């Protein structure tokens, strides 16, 4: 049995690709090693996905996408892919359960939070150092917490945390935020957020749990200690590209290059969503990428498989 399309990763990009591919009549499997929904699952309120004027939680949004993909016949497979290979035109993926073959592949493996890589960070992760305010924020009700970073994630999560906590120290390495202006303005107006500019964390201190952040001012080189039970790190994202074979072309940061049809440099292999080299990483751009990738994969299969339909759902 050969699938028309195998999609790797069930975040918004993969789910959208599955909806388009399955609805188009292609035999479609979507592989996810963890939880369907991807990174957006832990976002409390998605305010800018069109159609939900009162916002929707990331979890609810992706649950709806999954139901939609299933309605059109996409097959969800909970297996971890350990290798990707080629057998002529055919793509072969390996999991602990065995091998699966597909005419085309859509890579939607997404990204994960960047670590600061400073002493104490790894040891105290889950003990005060966190990468998920939605998961852990409520544990620090009426306490002061730190957020590290100056992008959309840091500022949005700082705003989210003000719902529970007494105070948020937002620690940023420059004196200007990277976040969108509308989000910045909300943060500047929020009396619970105090900004610590031009500053980086150089060590997390604590015995069993986080107790102190050792900070250094990048302009004055002054070192200070900030007593804190929780620090939420939001300093960007890194691509989940471990699986990608060496012949898939990546940018310097490890994101996949595609053309406007989401085609990678390998015939019949597409990429969509956060794993892609792109200017904007949003749910709406991920779902759009997924749709284009599925459409392109179908065109590619028609052009390259004389027996299109013989083994897939088109028979
Ligand atoms: P990001 O935009 O790359 O911002 C990362 C932030 O962390 C930057 O302010 C950066 O500082 C800082 N940083 C990086 N490395 C650091 C280090 N070693 N030490 C201290 N600070 C460091 O990442 P993000 O905020 O996670 O966002 C990722 C993508 O998702 C972006 O495209 C963003 O627009 C998108 N996003 C959108 C929304 C939304 O629209 N609602 C919400 C969340 C995320 P510099 O500014 O000095 O480089």
GROMACS .gro file of C-alpha atoms and ligand atoms in nm:
model
  363
    1UNK     CA    1   0.000   0.000   0.000
    2UNK     CA    2   0.130   0.341  -0.091
    3UNK     CA    3  -0.014   0.669   0.033
    4UNK     CA    4  -0.052   0.959  -0.205
    5UNK     CA    5   0.059   1.199   0.066
    6UNK     CA    6   0.225   1.151   0.401
    7UNK     CA    7   0.227   1.459   0.623
    8UNK     CA    8   0.480   1.473   0.904
    9UNK     CA    9   0.357   1.675   1.201
   10UNK     CA   10   0.003   1.764   1.306
   11UNK     CA   11   0.028   2.133   1.392
   12UNK     CA   12  -0.180   2.389   1.199
   13UNK     CA   13   0.030   2.348   0.881
   14UNK     CA   14  -0.001   1.968   0.880
   15UNK     CA   15  -0.369   1.974   0.970
   16UNK     CA   16  -0.447   2.218   0.693
   17UNK     CA   17  -0.245   2.011   0.445
   18UNK     CA   18  -0.443   1.704   0.559
   19UNK     CA   19  -0.777   1.883   0.509
   20UNK     CA   20  -0.686   1.991   0.156
   21UNK     CA   21  -0.521   1.664   0.059
   22UNK     CA   22  -0.792   1.433   0.195
   23UNK     CA   23  -1.072   1.654   0.068
   24UNK     CA   24  -0.905   1.643  -0.274
   25UNK     CA   25  -0.944   1.264  -0.268
   26UNK     CA   26  -0.579   1.180  -0.203
   27UNK     CA   27  -0.499   0.891   0.026
   28UNK     CA   28  -0.353   1.089   0.313
   29UNK     CA   29  -0.180   0.994   0.636
   30UNK     CA   30  -0.067   1.242   0.898
   31UNK     CA   31   0.200   1.126   1.142
   32UNK     CA   32   0.239   1.289   1.483
   33UNK     CA   33   0.468   1.159   1.756
   34UNK     CA   34   0.326   1.382   2.030
   35UNK     CA   35   0.001   1.571   2.070
   36UNK     CA   36  -0.202   1.686   1.771
   37UNK     CA   37  -0.201   2.065   1.755
   38UNK     CA   38   0.166   2.157   1.781
   39UNK     CA   39   0.305   2.463   1.954
   40UNK     CA   40  -0.018   2.666   1.931
   41UNK     CA   41  -0.188   2.415   2.164
   42UNK     CA   42  -0.046   2.598   2.465
   43UNK     CA   43  -0.164   2.942   2.352
   44UNK     CA   44  -0.455   3.049   2.567
   45UNK     CA   45  -0.603   3.298   2.324
   46UNK     CA   46  -0.550   3.313   1.950
   47UNK     CA   47  -0.676   3.660   1.865
   48UNK     CA   48  -0.567   3.696   1.506
   49UNK     CA   49  -0.690   3.382   1.329
   50UNK     CA   50  -0.963   3.504   1.096
   51UNK     CA   51  -1.316   3.397   1.179
   52UNK     CA   52  -1.293   3.397   1.558
   53UNK     CA   53  -1.365   3.758   1.652
   54UNK     CA   54  -1.376   3.681   2.025
   55UNK     CA   55  -1.054   3.472   2.006
   56UNK     CA   56  -1.025   3.096   2.045
   57UNK     CA   57  -0.782   2.880   2.241
   58UNK     CA   58  -0.506   2.713   2.041
   59UNK     CA   59  -0.621   2.375   2.167
   60UNK     CA   60  -0.981   2.428   2.054
   61UNK     CA   61  -0.873   2.564   1.717
   62UNK     CA   62  -0.651   2.268   1.633
   63UNK     CA   63  -0.911   2.021   1.767
   64UNK     CA   64  -1.153   2.167   1.513
   65UNK     CA   65  -0.892   2.134   1.238
   66UNK     CA   66  -0.836   1.770   1.329
   67UNK     CA   67  -1.209   1.693   1.321
   68UNK     CA   68  -1.230   1.859   0.980
   69UNK     CA   69  -0.937   1.655   0.843
   70UNK     CA   70  -1.090   1.333   0.979
   71UNK     CA   71  -1.424   1.415   0.823
   72UNK     CA   72  -1.252   1.411   0.482
   73UNK     CA   73  -1.080   1.080   0.554
   74UNK     CA   74  -0.728   1.177   0.663
   75UNK     CA   75  -0.570   0.896   0.863
   76UNK     CA   76  -0.400   1.004   1.189
   77UNK     CA   77  -0.105   0.784   1.283
   78UNK     CA   78   0.054   0.815   1.625
   79UNK     CA   79   0.402   0.690   1.539
   80UNK     CA   80   0.737   0.861   1.565
   81UNK     CA   81   0.918   0.882   1.234
   82UNK     CA   82   1.281   0.788   1.275
   83UNK     CA   83   1.405   0.824   0.918
   84UNK     CA   84   1.304   0.955   0.578
   85UNK     CA   85   1.440   0.805   0.258
   86UNK     CA   86   1.382   0.777  -0.112
   87UNK     CA   87   1.321   0.472  -0.329
   88UNK     CA   88   1.324   0.617  -0.679
   89UNK     CA   89   1.035   0.862  -0.692
   90UNK     CA   90   0.875   0.704  -0.387
   91UNK     CA   91   0.928   0.842  -0.035
   92UNK     CA   92   0.985   0.593   0.244
   93UNK     CA   93   0.943   0.679   0.609
   94UNK     CA   94   1.048   0.456   0.894
   95UNK     CA   95   0.888   0.430   1.237
   96UNK     CA   96   0.941   0.175   1.516
   97UNK     CA   97   0.633  -0.004   1.372
   98UNK     CA   98   0.780  -0.040   1.022
   99UNK     CA   99   0.805   0.137   0.688
  100UNK     CA  100   0.543   0.345   0.512
  101UNK     CA  101   0.557   0.460   0.151
  102UNK     CA  102   0.415   0.768  -0.015
  103UNK     CA  103   0.423   0.937  -0.350
  104UNK     CA  104   0.482   1.272  -0.186
  105UNK     CA  105   0.577   1.404   0.154
  106UNK     CA  106   0.480   1.726   0.332
  107UNK     CA  107   0.711   1.819   0.617
  108UNK     CA  108   0.533   2.014   0.890
  109UNK     CA  109   0.758   1.935   1.184
  110UNK     CA  110   0.749   2.291   1.320
  111UNK     CA  111   0.985   2.446   1.570
  112UNK     CA  112   1.060   2.451   1.942
  113UNK     CA  113   1.168   2.714   2.196
  114UNK     CA  114   1.528   2.829   2.190
  115UNK     CA  115   1.715   2.783   2.520
  116UNK     CA  116   1.933   3.057   2.664
  117UNK     CA  117   2.206   2.799   2.722
  118UNK     CA  118   2.327   2.954   3.046
  119UNK     CA  119   2.433   2.774   3.365
  120UNK     CA  120   2.146   2.648   3.578
  121UNK     CA  121   1.889   2.661   3.295
  122UNK     CA  122   1.869   2.290   3.220
  123UNK     CA  123   1.890   2.183   3.584
  124UNK     CA  124   1.611   2.420   3.692
  125UNK     CA  125   1.380   2.362   3.396
  126UNK     CA  126   1.051   2.248   3.544
  127UNK     CA  127   1.167   2.385   3.877
  128UNK     CA  128   1.097   2.749   3.813
  129UNK     CA  129   1.248   2.786   3.466
  130UNK     CA  130   0.971   2.741   3.209
  131UNK     CA  131   0.906   2.785   2.837
  132UNK     CA  132   0.527   2.780   2.874
  133UNK     CA  133   0.337   3.046   3.065
  134UNK     CA  134   0.005   2.883   2.976
  135UNK     CA  135   0.119   2.557   3.137
  136UNK     CA  136   0.293   2.695   3.446
  137UNK     CA  137   0.180   3.056   3.495
  138UNK     CA  138  -0.104   2.977   3.734
  139UNK     CA  139   0.144   2.815   3.975
  140UNK     CA  140   0.278   3.162   4.057
  141UNK     CA  141  -0.046   3.336   4.148
  142UNK     CA  142   0.019   3.664   4.336
  143UNK     CA  143   0.396   3.626   4.301
  144UNK     CA  144   0.653   3.813   4.094
  145UNK     CA  145   0.791   3.636   3.787
  146UNK     CA  146   1.041   3.714   3.511
  147UNK     CA  147   0.992   3.687   3.136
  148UNK     CA  148   1.301   3.686   2.916
  149UNK     CA  149   1.286   3.810   2.555
  150UNK     CA  150   1.150   4.100   2.355
  151UNK     CA  151   0.953   3.939   2.070
  152UNK     CA  152   0.581   3.877   2.029
  153UNK     CA  153   0.592   3.563   2.241
  154UNK     CA  154   0.769   3.724   2.537
  155UNK     CA  155   0.545   4.027   2.543
  156UNK     CA  156   0.220   3.836   2.484
  157UNK     CA  157   0.305   3.584   2.753
  158UNK     CA  158   0.403   3.863   2.993
  159UNK     CA  159   0.058   4.015   2.937
  160UNK     CA  160  -0.104   3.677   2.991
  161UNK     CA  161   0.086   3.627   3.316
  162UNK     CA  162  -0.040   3.959   3.457
  163UNK     CA  163  -0.378   3.787   3.498
  164UNK     CA  164  -0.238   3.574   3.780
  165UNK     CA  165   0.080   3.721   3.909
  166UNK     CA  166   0.154   4.029   4.117
  167UNK     CA  167   0.431   4.155   3.890
  168UNK     CA  168   0.619   4.063   3.573
  169UNK     CA  169   0.978   4.174   3.512
  170UNK     CA  170   1.034   4.167   3.138
  171UNK     CA  171   1.406   4.131   3.078
  172UNK     CA  172   1.524   4.221   2.730
  173UNK     CA  173   1.873   4.239   2.589
  174UNK     CA  174   1.814   4.567   2.404
  175UNK     CA  175   1.632   4.891   2.487
  176UNK     CA  176   1.364   4.836   2.223
  177UNK     CA  177   1.118   4.551   2.184
  178UNK     CA  178   1.093   4.339   1.872
  179UNK     CA  179   0.722   4.262   1.931
  180UNK     CA  180   0.447   4.412   1.714
  181UNK     CA  181   0.355   4.770   1.811
  182UNK     CA  182   0.001   4.685   1.920
  183UNK     CA  183   0.131   4.424   2.165
  184UNK     CA  184   0.407   4.656   2.288
  185UNK     CA  185   0.154   4.932   2.361
  186UNK     CA  186  -0.057   4.699   2.570
  187UNK     CA  187   0.248   4.597   2.770
  188UNK     CA  188   0.365   4.956   2.822
  189UNK     CA  189   0.019   5.043   2.956
  190UNK     CA  190   0.007   4.748   3.194
  191UNK     CA  191   0.106   4.861   3.546
  192UNK     CA  192   0.207   4.507   3.645
  193UNK     CA  193   0.489   4.490   3.387
  194UNK     CA  194   0.828   4.641   3.465
  195UNK     CA  195   1.092   4.643   3.192
  196UNK     CA  196   1.456   4.566   3.257
  197UNK     CA  197   1.634   4.688   2.945
  198UNK     CA  198   1.976   4.604   2.796
  199UNK     CA  199   2.003   4.306   3.025
  200UNK     CA  200   2.067   3.934   2.987
  201UNK     CA  201   2.047   3.643   3.229
  202UNK     CA  202   2.389   3.494   3.277
  203UNK     CA  203   2.296   3.228   3.532
  204UNK     CA  204   1.993   3.074   3.702
  205UNK     CA  205   2.062   3.008   4.069
  206UNK     CA  206   1.878   2.779   4.307
  207UNK     CA  207   1.920   2.462   4.501
  208UNK     CA  208   1.608   2.252   4.441
  209UNK     CA  209   1.413   2.530   4.271
  210UNK     CA  210   1.487   2.862   4.102
  211UNK     CA  211   1.575   3.126   4.359
  212UNK     CA  212   1.768   3.399   4.179
  213UNK     CA  213   1.853   3.528   3.835
  214UNK     CA  214   2.201   3.662   3.784
  215UNK     CA  215   2.171   3.952   3.542
  216UNK     CA  216   2.425   4.156   3.355
  217UNK     CA  217   2.361   4.493   3.201
  218UNK     CA  218   2.511   4.487   2.852
  219UNK     CA  219   2.585   4.859   2.849
  220UNK     CA  220   2.724   4.914   3.199
  221UNK     CA  221   2.843   4.551   3.255
  222UNK     CA  222   2.693   4.578   3.603
  223UNK     CA  223   2.594   4.244   3.756
  224UNK     CA  224   2.285   4.217   3.976
  225UNK     CA  225   2.078   3.947   4.142
  226UNK     CA  226   1.700   3.928   4.108
  227UNK     CA  227   1.520   3.701   4.352
  228UNK     CA  228   1.256   3.515   4.159
  229UNK     CA  229   1.068   3.186   4.183
  230UNK     CA  230   0.983   3.165   3.815
  231UNK     CA  231   1.139   3.271   3.486
  232UNK     CA  232   0.966   3.222   3.152
  233UNK     CA  233   1.209   3.210   2.861
  234UNK     CA  234   1.084   3.333   2.520
  235UNK     CA  235   1.392   3.400   2.310
  236UNK     CA  236   1.283   3.264   1.976
  237UNK     CA  237   1.238   2.930   1.810
  238UNK     CA  238   1.454   2.662   1.650
  239UNK     CA  239   1.351   2.430   1.366
  240UNK     CA  240   1.260   2.066   1.432
  241UNK     CA  241   1.480   1.947   1.148
  242UNK     CA  242   1.658   1.643   1.301
  243UNK     CA  243   1.477   1.408   1.066
  244UNK     CA  244   1.555   1.588   0.749
  245UNK     CA  245   1.795   1.413   0.529
  246UNK     CA  246   2.102   1.600   0.416
  247UNK     CA  247   1.980   1.649   0.063
  248UNK     CA  248   1.698   1.884   0.175
  249UNK     CA  249   1.828   2.238   0.148
  250UNK     CA  250   1.813   2.444   0.471
  251UNK     CA  251   1.895   2.806   0.553
  252UNK     CA  252   2.174   2.896   0.795
  253UNK     CA  253   1.936   2.869   1.091
  254UNK     CA  254   1.820   2.522   0.979
  255UNK     CA  255   1.479   2.614   0.835
  256UNK     CA  256   1.375   2.449   0.506
  257UNK     CA  257   1.396   2.646   0.183
  258UNK     CA  258   1.092   2.608  -0.042
  259UNK     CA  259   0.968   2.784  -0.351
  260UNK     CA  260   0.629   2.960  -0.356
  261UNK     CA  261   0.459   2.622  -0.411
  262UNK     CA  262   0.615   2.492  -0.085
  263UNK     CA  263   0.834   2.257  -0.291
  264UNK     CA  264   1.174   2.181  -0.137
  265UNK     CA  265   1.472   2.111  -0.360
  266UNK     CA  266   1.379   1.737  -0.353
  267UNK     CA  267   1.113   1.635  -0.609
  268UNK     CA  268   0.783   1.551  -0.438
  269UNK     CA  269   0.890   1.672  -0.094
  270UNK     CA  270   0.716   1.983   0.039
  271UNK     CA  271   0.746   2.183   0.360
  272UNK     CA  272   0.487   2.401   0.535
  273UNK     CA  273   0.454   2.609   0.850
  274UNK     CA  274   0.719   2.701   1.109
  275UNK     CA  275   0.981   2.460   0.971
  276UNK     CA  276   0.993   2.664   0.652
  277UNK     CA  277   1.227   2.956   0.580
  278UNK     CA  278   0.965   3.232   0.590
  279UNK     CA  279   0.902   3.592   0.699
  280UNK     CA  280   0.605   3.526   0.926
  281UNK     CA  281   0.523   3.235   1.156
  282UNK     CA  282   0.156   3.253   1.246
  283UNK     CA  283  -0.129   3.002   1.250
  284UNK     CA  284  -0.276   3.172   0.947
  285UNK     CA  285   0.048   3.147   0.747
  286UNK     CA  286   0.099   2.785   0.856
  287UNK     CA  287  -0.250   2.685   0.741
  288UNK     CA  288  -0.200   2.874   0.418
  289UNK     CA  289   0.134   2.696   0.358
  290UNK     CA  290  -0.035   2.362   0.428
  291UNK     CA  291  -0.305   2.428   0.170
  292UNK     CA  292  -0.053   2.529  -0.097
  293UNK     CA  293   0.168   2.228  -0.018
  294UNK     CA  294  -0.124   1.984  -0.054
  295UNK     CA  295  -0.237   2.144  -0.379
  296UNK     CA  296   0.118   2.134  -0.515
  297UNK     CA  297   0.170   1.773  -0.407
  298UNK     CA  298  -0.141   1.669  -0.597
  299UNK     CA  299  -0.020   1.844  -0.915
  300UNK     CA  300   0.322   1.683  -0.876
  301UNK     CA  301   0.175   1.333  -0.834
  302UNK     CA  302  -0.043   1.375  -1.144
  303UNK     CA  303   0.261   1.484  -1.346
  304UNK     CA  304   0.497   1.218  -1.217
  305UNK     CA  305   0.293   0.903  -1.162
  306UNK     CA  306   0.150   0.747  -1.476
  307UNK     CA  307  -0.049   0.513  -1.255
  308UNK     CA  308  -0.195   0.797  -1.048
  309UNK     CA  309  -0.499   0.650  -0.883
  310UNK     CA  310  -0.392   0.289  -0.921
  311UNK     CA  311  -0.276   0.251  -0.563
  312UNK     CA  312  -0.425   0.552  -0.389
  313UNK     CA  313  -0.774   0.670  -0.308
  314UNK     CA  314  -0.838   0.760  -0.671
  315UNK     CA  315  -0.886   0.403  -0.780
  316LIG     P1  316   1.148   3.624   1.804
  316LIG     O1  317   1.054   3.714   1.732
  316LIG     O2  318   1.264   3.566   1.732
  316LIG     O3  319   1.203   3.707   1.930
  316LIG     C1  320   1.301   3.653   2.012
  316LIG     C2  321   1.337   3.756   2.118
  316LIG     O4  322   1.432   3.698   2.207
  316LIG     C3  323   1.400   3.881   2.057
  316LIG     O5  324   1.352   3.995   2.124
  316LIG     C4  325   1.549   3.858   2.081
  316LIG     O6  326   1.619   3.977   2.105
  316LIG     C5  327   1.550   3.776   2.210
  316LIG     N1  328   1.664   3.686   2.218
  316LIG     C6  329   1.709   3.596   2.128
  316LIG     N2  330   1.815   3.528   2.173
  316LIG     C7  331   1.838   3.577   2.296
  316LIG     C8  332   1.934   3.547   2.396
  316LIG     N3  333   2.028   3.452   2.377
  316LIG     N4  334   1.931   3.618   2.511
  316LIG     C9  335   1.837   3.711   2.530
  316LIG     N5  336   1.743   3.743   2.442
  316LIG    C10  337   1.744   3.677   2.325
  316LIG     O7  338   1.075   3.499   1.871
  316LIG     P2  339   0.926   3.479   1.929
  316LIG     O8  340   0.882   3.597   2.007
  316LIG     O9  341   0.925   3.346   1.990
  316LIG    O10  342   0.839   3.472   1.798
  316LIG    C11  343   0.866   3.371   1.700
  316LIG    C12  344   0.777   3.396   1.579
  316LIG    O11  345   0.639   3.376   1.614
  316LIG    C13  346   0.785   3.541   1.530
  316LIG    O12  347   0.775   3.540   1.389
  316LIG    C14  348   0.665   3.608   1.591
  316LIG    O13  349   0.617   3.718   1.517
  316LIG    C15  350   0.564   3.493   1.590
  316LIG     N6  351   0.463   3.512   1.697
  316LIG    C16  352   0.352   3.585   1.666
  316LIG    C17  353   0.254   3.607   1.763
  316LIG    C18  354   0.133   3.687   1.727
  316LIG    O14  355   0.128   3.749   1.621
  316LIG     N7  356   0.030   3.695   1.808
  316LIG    C19  357   0.270   3.555   1.891
  316LIG    C20  358   0.386   3.482   1.921
  316LIG    C21  359   0.482   3.462   1.822
  316LIG     P3  360   1.644   4.083   1.985
  316LIG    O15  361   1.514   4.153   1.966
  316LIG    O16  362   1.752   4.168   2.040
  316LIG    O17  363   1.688   4.002   1.867
   0.00000   0.00000   0.00000
